[in-house]
Every structure is written in structure tokens, then in C-alpha cells.
Short mmCIF file of C-alpha atoms and ligand atoms in Angstrom, two decimals:
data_model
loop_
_atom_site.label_atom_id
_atom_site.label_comp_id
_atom_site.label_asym_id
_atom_site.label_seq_id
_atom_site.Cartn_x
_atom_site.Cartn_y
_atom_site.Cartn_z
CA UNK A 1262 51.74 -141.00 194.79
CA UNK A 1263 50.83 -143.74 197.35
CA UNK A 1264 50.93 -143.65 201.28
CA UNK A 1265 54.29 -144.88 201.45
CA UNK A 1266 55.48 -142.65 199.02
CA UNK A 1267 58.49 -140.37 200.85
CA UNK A 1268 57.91 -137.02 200.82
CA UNK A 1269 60.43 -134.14 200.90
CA UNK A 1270 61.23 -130.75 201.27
CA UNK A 1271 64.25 -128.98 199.20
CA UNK A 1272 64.58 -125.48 199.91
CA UNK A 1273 66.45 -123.43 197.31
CA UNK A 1274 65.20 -125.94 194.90
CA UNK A 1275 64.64 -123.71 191.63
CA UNK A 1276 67.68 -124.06 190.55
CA UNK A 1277 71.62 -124.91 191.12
CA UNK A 1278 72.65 -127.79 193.77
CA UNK A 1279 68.97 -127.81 195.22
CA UNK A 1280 67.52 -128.59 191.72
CA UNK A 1281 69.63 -131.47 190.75
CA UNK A 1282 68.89 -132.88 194.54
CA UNK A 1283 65.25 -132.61 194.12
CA UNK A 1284 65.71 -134.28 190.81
CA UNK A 1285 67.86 -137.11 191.88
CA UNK A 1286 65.72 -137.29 194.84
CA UNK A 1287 62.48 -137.22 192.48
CA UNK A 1288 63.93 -140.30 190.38
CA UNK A 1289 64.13 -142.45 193.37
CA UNK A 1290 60.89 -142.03 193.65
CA UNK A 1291 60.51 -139.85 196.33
CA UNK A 1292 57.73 -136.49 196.02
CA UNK A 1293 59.23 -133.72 196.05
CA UNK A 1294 58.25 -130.03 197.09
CA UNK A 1295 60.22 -127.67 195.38
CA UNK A 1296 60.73 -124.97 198.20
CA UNK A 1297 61.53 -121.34 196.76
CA UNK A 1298 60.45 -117.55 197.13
CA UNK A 1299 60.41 -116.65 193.94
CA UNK A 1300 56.81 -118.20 192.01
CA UNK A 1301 57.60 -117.70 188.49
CA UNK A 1302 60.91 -119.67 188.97
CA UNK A 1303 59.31 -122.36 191.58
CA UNK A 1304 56.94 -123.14 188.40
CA UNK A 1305 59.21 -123.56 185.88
CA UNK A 1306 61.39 -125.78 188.43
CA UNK A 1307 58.29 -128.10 188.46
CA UNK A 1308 57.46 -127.73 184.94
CA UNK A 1309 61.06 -129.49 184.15
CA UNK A 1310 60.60 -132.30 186.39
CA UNK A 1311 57.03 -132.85 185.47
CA UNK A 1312 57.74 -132.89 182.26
CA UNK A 1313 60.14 -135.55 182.61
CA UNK A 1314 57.44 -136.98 184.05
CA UNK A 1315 58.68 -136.93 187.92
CA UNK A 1316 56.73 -136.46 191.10
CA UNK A 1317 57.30 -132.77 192.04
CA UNK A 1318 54.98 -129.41 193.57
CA UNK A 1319 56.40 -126.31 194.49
CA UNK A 1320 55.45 -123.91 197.98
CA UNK A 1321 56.49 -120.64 198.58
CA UNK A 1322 59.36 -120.89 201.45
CA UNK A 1323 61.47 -117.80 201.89
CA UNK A 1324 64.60 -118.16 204.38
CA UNK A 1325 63.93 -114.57 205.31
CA UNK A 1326 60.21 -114.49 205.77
CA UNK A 1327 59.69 -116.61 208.95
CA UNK A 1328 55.89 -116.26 208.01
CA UNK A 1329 56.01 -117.63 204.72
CA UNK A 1330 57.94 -120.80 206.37
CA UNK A 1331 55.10 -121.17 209.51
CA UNK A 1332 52.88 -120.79 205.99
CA UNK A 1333 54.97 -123.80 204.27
CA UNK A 1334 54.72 -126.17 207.06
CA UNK A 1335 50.77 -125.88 207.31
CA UNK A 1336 50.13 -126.62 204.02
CA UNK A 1337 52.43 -129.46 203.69
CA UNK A 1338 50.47 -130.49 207.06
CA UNK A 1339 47.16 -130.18 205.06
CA UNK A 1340 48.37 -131.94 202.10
CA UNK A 1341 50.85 -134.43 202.94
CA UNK A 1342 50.34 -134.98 206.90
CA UNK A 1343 53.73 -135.33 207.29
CA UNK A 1344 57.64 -135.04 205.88
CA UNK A 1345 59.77 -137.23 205.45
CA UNK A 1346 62.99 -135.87 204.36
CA UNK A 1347 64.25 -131.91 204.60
CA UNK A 1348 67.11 -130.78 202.61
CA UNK A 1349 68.18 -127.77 203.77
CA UNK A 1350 69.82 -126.23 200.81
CA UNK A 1351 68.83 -122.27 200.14
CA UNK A 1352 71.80 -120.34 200.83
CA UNK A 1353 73.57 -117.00 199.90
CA UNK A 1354 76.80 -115.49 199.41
CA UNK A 1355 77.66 -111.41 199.42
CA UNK A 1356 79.55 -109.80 197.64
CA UNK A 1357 80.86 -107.12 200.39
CA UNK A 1358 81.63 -110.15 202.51
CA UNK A 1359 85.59 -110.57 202.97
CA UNK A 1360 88.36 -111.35 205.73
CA UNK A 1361 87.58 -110.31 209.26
CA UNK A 1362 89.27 -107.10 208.67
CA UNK A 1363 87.14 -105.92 205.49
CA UNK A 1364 83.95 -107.33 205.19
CA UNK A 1365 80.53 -105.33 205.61
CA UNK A 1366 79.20 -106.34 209.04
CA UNK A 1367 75.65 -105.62 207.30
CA UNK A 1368 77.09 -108.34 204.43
CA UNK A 1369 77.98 -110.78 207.62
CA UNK A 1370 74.64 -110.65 208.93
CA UNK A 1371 72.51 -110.87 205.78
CA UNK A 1372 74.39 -114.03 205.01
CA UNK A 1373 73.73 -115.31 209.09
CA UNK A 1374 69.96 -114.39 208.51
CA UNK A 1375 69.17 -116.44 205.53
CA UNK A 1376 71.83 -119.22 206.03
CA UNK A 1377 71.62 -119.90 209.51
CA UNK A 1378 68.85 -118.34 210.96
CA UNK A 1379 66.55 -119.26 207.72
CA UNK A 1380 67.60 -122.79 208.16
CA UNK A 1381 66.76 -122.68 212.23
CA UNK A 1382 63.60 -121.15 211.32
CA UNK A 1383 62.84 -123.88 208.40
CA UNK A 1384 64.20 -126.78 210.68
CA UNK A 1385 62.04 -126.10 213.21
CA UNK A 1386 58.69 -125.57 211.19
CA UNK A 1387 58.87 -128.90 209.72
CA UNK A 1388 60.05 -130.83 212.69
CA UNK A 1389 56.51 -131.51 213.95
CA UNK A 1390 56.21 -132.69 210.17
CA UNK A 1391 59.58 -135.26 210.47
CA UNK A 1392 58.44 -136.57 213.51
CA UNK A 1393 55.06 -138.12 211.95
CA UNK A 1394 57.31 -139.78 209.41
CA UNK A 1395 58.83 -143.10 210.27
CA UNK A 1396 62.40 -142.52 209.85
CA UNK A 1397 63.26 -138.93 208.82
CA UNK A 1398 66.30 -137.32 207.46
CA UNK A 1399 67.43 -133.65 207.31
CA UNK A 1400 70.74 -132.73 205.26
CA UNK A 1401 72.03 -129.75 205.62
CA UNK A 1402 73.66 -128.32 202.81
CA UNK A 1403 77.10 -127.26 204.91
CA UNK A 1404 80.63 -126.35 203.33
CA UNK A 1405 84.16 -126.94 203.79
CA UNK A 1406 84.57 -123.27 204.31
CA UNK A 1407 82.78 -123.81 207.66
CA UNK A 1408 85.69 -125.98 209.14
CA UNK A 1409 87.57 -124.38 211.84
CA UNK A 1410 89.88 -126.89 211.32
CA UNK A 1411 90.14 -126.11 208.01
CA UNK A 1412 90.06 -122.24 208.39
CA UNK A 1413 93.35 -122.54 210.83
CA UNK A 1414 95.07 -124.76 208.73
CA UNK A 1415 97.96 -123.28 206.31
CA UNK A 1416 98.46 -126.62 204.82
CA UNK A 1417 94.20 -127.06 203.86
CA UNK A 1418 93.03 -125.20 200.36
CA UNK A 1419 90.45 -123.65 201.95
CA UNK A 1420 92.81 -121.59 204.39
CA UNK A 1421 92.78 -119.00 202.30
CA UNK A 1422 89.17 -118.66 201.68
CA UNK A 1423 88.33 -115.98 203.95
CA UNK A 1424 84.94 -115.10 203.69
CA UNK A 1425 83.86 -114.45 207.60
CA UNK A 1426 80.13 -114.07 206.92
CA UNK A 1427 79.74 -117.41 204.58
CA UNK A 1428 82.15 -119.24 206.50
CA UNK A 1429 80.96 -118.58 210.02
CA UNK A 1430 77.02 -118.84 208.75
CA UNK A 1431 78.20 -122.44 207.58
CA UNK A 1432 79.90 -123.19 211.07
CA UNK A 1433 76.88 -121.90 212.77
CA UNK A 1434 74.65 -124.59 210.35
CA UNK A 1435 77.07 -127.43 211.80
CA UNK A 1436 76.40 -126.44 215.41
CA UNK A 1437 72.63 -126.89 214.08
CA UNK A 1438 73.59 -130.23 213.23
CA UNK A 1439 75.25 -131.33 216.09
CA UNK A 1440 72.73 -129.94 218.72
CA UNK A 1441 69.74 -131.62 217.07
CA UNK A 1442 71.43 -134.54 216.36
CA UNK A 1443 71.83 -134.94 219.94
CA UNK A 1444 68.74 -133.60 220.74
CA UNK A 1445 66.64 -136.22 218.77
CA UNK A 1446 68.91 -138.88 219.50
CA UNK A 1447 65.92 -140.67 221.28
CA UNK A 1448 64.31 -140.42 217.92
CA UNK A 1449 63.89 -141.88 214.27
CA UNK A 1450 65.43 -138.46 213.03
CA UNK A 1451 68.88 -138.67 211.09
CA UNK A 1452 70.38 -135.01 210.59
CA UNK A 1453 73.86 -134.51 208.92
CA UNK A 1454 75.70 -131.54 207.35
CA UNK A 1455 76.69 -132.38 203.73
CA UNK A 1456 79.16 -130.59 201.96
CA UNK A 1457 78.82 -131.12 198.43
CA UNK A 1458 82.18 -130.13 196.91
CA UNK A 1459 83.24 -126.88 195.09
CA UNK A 1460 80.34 -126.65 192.48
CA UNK A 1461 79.88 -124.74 189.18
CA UNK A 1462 76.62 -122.81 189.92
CA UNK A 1463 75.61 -118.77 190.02
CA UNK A 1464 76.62 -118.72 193.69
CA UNK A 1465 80.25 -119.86 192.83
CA UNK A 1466 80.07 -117.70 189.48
CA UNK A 1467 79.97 -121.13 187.65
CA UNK A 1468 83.18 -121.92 188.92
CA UNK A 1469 84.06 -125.01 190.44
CA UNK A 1470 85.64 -128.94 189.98
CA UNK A 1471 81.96 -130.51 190.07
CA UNK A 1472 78.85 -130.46 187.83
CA UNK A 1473 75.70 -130.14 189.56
CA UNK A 1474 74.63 -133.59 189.64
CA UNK A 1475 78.21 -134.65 190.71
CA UNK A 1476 77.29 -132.45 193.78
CA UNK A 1477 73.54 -133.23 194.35
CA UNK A 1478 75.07 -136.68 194.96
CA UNK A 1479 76.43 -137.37 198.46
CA UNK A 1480 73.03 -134.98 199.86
CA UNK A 1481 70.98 -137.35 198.20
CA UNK A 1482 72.62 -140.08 199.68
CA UNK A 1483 72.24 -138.88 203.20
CA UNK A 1484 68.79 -137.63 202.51
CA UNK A 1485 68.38 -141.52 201.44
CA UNK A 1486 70.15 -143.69 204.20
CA UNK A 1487 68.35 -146.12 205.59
CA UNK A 1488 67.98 -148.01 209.32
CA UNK A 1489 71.63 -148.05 210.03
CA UNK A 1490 72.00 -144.29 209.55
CA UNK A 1491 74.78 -142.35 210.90
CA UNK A 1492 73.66 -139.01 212.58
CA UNK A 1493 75.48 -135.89 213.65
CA UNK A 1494 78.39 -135.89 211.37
CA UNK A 1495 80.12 -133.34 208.65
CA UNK A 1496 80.84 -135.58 205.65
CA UNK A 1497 82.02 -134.39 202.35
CA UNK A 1498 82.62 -137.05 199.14
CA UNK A 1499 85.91 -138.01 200.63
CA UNK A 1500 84.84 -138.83 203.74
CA UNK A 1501 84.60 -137.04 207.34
CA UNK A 1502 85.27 -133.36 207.05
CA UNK A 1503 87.18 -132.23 210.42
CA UNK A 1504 84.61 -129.64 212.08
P1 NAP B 809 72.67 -121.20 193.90
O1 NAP B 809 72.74 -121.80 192.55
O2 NAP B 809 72.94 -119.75 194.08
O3 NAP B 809 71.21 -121.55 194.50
C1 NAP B 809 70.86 -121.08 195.76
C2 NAP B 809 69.38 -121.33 195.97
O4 NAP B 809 69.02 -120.82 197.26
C3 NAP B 809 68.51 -120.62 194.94
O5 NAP B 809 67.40 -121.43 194.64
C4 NAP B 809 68.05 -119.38 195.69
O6 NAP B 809 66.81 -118.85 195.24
C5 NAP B 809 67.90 -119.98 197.08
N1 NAP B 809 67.79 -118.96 198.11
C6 NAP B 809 68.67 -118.00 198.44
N2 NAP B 809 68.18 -117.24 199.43
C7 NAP B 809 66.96 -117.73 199.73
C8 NAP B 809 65.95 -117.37 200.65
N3 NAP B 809 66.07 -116.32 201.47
N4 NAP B 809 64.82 -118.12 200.70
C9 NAP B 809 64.65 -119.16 199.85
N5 NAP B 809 65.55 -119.55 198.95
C10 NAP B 809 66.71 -118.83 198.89
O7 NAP B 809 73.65 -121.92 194.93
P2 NAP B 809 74.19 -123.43 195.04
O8 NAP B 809 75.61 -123.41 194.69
O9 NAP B 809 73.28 -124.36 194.35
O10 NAP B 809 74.13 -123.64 196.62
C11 NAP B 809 73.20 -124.46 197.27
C12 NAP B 809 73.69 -124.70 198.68
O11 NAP B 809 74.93 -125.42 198.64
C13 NAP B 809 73.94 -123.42 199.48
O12 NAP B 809 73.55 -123.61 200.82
C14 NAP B 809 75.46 -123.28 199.41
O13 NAP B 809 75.98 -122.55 200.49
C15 NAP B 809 75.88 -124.74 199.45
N6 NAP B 809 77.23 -124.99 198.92
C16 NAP B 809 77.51 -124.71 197.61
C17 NAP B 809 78.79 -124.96 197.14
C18 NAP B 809 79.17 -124.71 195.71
O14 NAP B 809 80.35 -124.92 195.36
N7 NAP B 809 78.25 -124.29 194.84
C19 NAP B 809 79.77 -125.48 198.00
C20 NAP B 809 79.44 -125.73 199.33
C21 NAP B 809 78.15 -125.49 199.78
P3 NAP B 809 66.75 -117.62 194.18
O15 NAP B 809 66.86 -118.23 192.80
O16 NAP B 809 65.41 -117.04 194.48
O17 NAP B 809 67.89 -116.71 194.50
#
């Protein structure tokens, strides 16, 4: 690694759409910390991209363990000085989430702790570490599902996808995006909410149109964009995604 080498944080990276990112991500030479809670699988993450002999480390970040994120952003302060792209990518689904009308509200707010809360907690950790970098970039790993647009619509396929805890945890990250985006307008920082297609991974039960490294593509494109860089905007692979 040299002093221009990027540097950048995937949470959720041990395995599904946050793997394949911090793969891609590693192969365009970028370092890459693989951010998970669980050790044993944050190794063998490493171990696959090491061994196809790619820059990669792992740290302990858990969403739901505000502590072990203030404890991520120190040692990535120690060791690296400073961060130059976040992809925020850990997320969860439940399976007593539903429709307004049925799901758990215990389900709703699991899902709003780790997805958006996590993420606000993450985000803000590492900002001190993006703004020492000279052009950062933070993706957030957003959905379709959190359209409102979409959501109302009878004609859009995701009308019917009522799942009020996912859903509204994925609006929630896009008013993330939009507030910082105009909060750090004055700055270098890029942030954008990616939505990276219907994917076959465990959270969709391996169903889905896209592989994973079909869907690691457009939030390793935004993770990569350079000087002209748009910022604030909901994008999916066809283009702008209504919010
Ligand atoms: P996945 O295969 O289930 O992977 C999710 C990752 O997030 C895992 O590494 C998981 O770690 C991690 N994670 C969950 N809770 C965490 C926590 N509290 N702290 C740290 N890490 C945590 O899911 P995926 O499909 O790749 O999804 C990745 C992202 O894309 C999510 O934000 C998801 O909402 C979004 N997305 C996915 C799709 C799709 O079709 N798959 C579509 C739109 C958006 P463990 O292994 O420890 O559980």
C-alpha cells in the first residue's frame, strides 16, 4: 500500500452484496477494511481476497454496538489516518416484519436500529476520517423498497412489497443522504444512496434477477466517481430512482 493508496470502509462486508463490493473495490486497487461483527467470518472474508492476492484487513464494526463503531473509527485513525471511501452496506431484514397492519412493531424497530440508526452511528464515526481524505465518497446501500413514490404507486413492482420496517428503515437511509449531502455541500464529500437491484443473497433467500457482482456494480461505481461527482441522489442501474 502507498500514501495515495484509497482506503475504504465496507460494512457488512463478510459476505453477500458487501463482499463482492469490497472485492471489486479491492481490484481497483483500493484497501479495503472488511467491516463485520462476527471475527471468525471477518477472517475468512480476508483470507479470500488475500489469497487472491488483494489488499484487504478486517475490524470489528457492529451496527448495533455504537461502541464497537467509536472502537472502528480509532483504529482506522491509528492505522490509516484517514478514509477515503465508506460503503454503507450492513443491513437486515425480519421475518415478523409485514404490511402496516401486521408487522411486529419490535420487528420494525430492530430493522430501524441496525439499518438506519447503525448507519447514522457508522456515518458519523468516520466522518472526521472522510474529511482528512481529499475527495471522499459514502454510498449508501439504499433500496427501491424505500421509494415513496414507488410504495404509492399501483402501476410500480414494488407496490406490493409491503414490508413497513425494511421499507421505511431504507427511506429513513435516503433522508441520511439527502441531509448530509447538503450538509457537506461546502465540502470534497460525495454521498449517494445506491440501490443495487433485486439480488440473490441470504437476505433475499437467494432470490433475485442479479448475481452478486452484477449488484456490487453501480456501488462501486459511486464509491469510485471522480471530480465531477454527482451528490445527493437515489440512483439505481437504470437511472434516477424517484424518492
Ligand atoms: P446479506 O447477504 O444478508 O448481508 C448482509 C450483511 O450485513 C452481512 O455481512 C451481515 O453480517 C451484515 N450485518 C447485518 N447486521 C449487522 C450489524 N448489526 N452489524 C454489522 N453487520 C451487520 O445481505 P445483502 O443482500 O448482501 O444486502 C446488503 C445491503 O444491500 C443491505 O443493506 C440490503 O438492505 C441492501 N439491498 C439488498 C438487496 C438485495 O436484493 N439483496 C436489494 C436492495 C438493497 P452477518 O453475516 O454477521 O449477519
Amino acid at each position: 500500500m502507498t500514501e495515495t493508496t484509497r482506503i475504504a470502509l465496507v460494512t457488512g462486508a463478510n459476505k453477500g452484496i458487501g463482499l463482492e463490493i469490497a472485492r471489486q473495490l479491492a481490484q481497483a486497487g483500493v484497501f479495503v477494511i472488511i467491516g463485520a461483527r462476527d471475527p471468525g467470518r471477518a477472517s475468512a472474508a480476508v483470507a479470500e481476497l488475500s489469497s487472491a492476492g488483494l489488499g484487504a484487513r478486517s475490524i470489528p464494526v457492529d451496527l448495533d454496538d455504537h461502541a464497537s463503531v467509536a472502537a472502528a473509527a480509532e483504529t482506522i485513525r491509528v492505522d490509516h489516518g484517514r478514509l477515503d471511501i465508506l460503503v454503507n452496506n450492513a443491513g437486515i431484514v425480519d421475518a415478523k416484519d409485514g404490511p402496516p397492519t401486521a408487522s411486529a412493531p419490535e420487528a420494525a424497530r430492530r430493522i430501524m436500529d441496525t439499518n438506519f440508526i447503525g448507519t447514522l452511528a457508522v456515518t458519523q464515526a468516520m466522518l472526521p476520517l472522510l474529511r482528512r481524505a481529499p475527495a471522499a465518497r459514502i454510498v449508501n446501500l439504499s433500496s427501491s423498497l424505500g421509494s415513496l413514490t414507488l410504495n404509492g404507486d399501483p402501476a410500480s413492482p414494488y407496490y406490493s412489497a409491503r414490508l413497513i420496517g425494511y421499507n421505511a428503515s431504507k427511506a429513513a437511509l435516503n433522508m441520511l443522504t439527502v441531509q448530509l449531502a447538503e450538509e457537506l455541500r461546502d465540502t470534497p464529500i460525495v454521498v449517494n444512496s445506491v440501490s443495487p437491484g433485486y439480488v440473490k443473497t441470504d437476505l433475499t433467500g437467494h432470490n433475485g434477477f442479479l448475481t452478486v457482482e452484477e449488484g456490487a456494480k453501480l456501488p462501486v461505481e459511486y464509491a469510485l466517481l471522480g471530480d465531477d461527482a454527482v451528490s445527493g441522489r437515489f440512483v439505481e442501474a437504470s437511472g434516477e430512482t424517484p424518492w
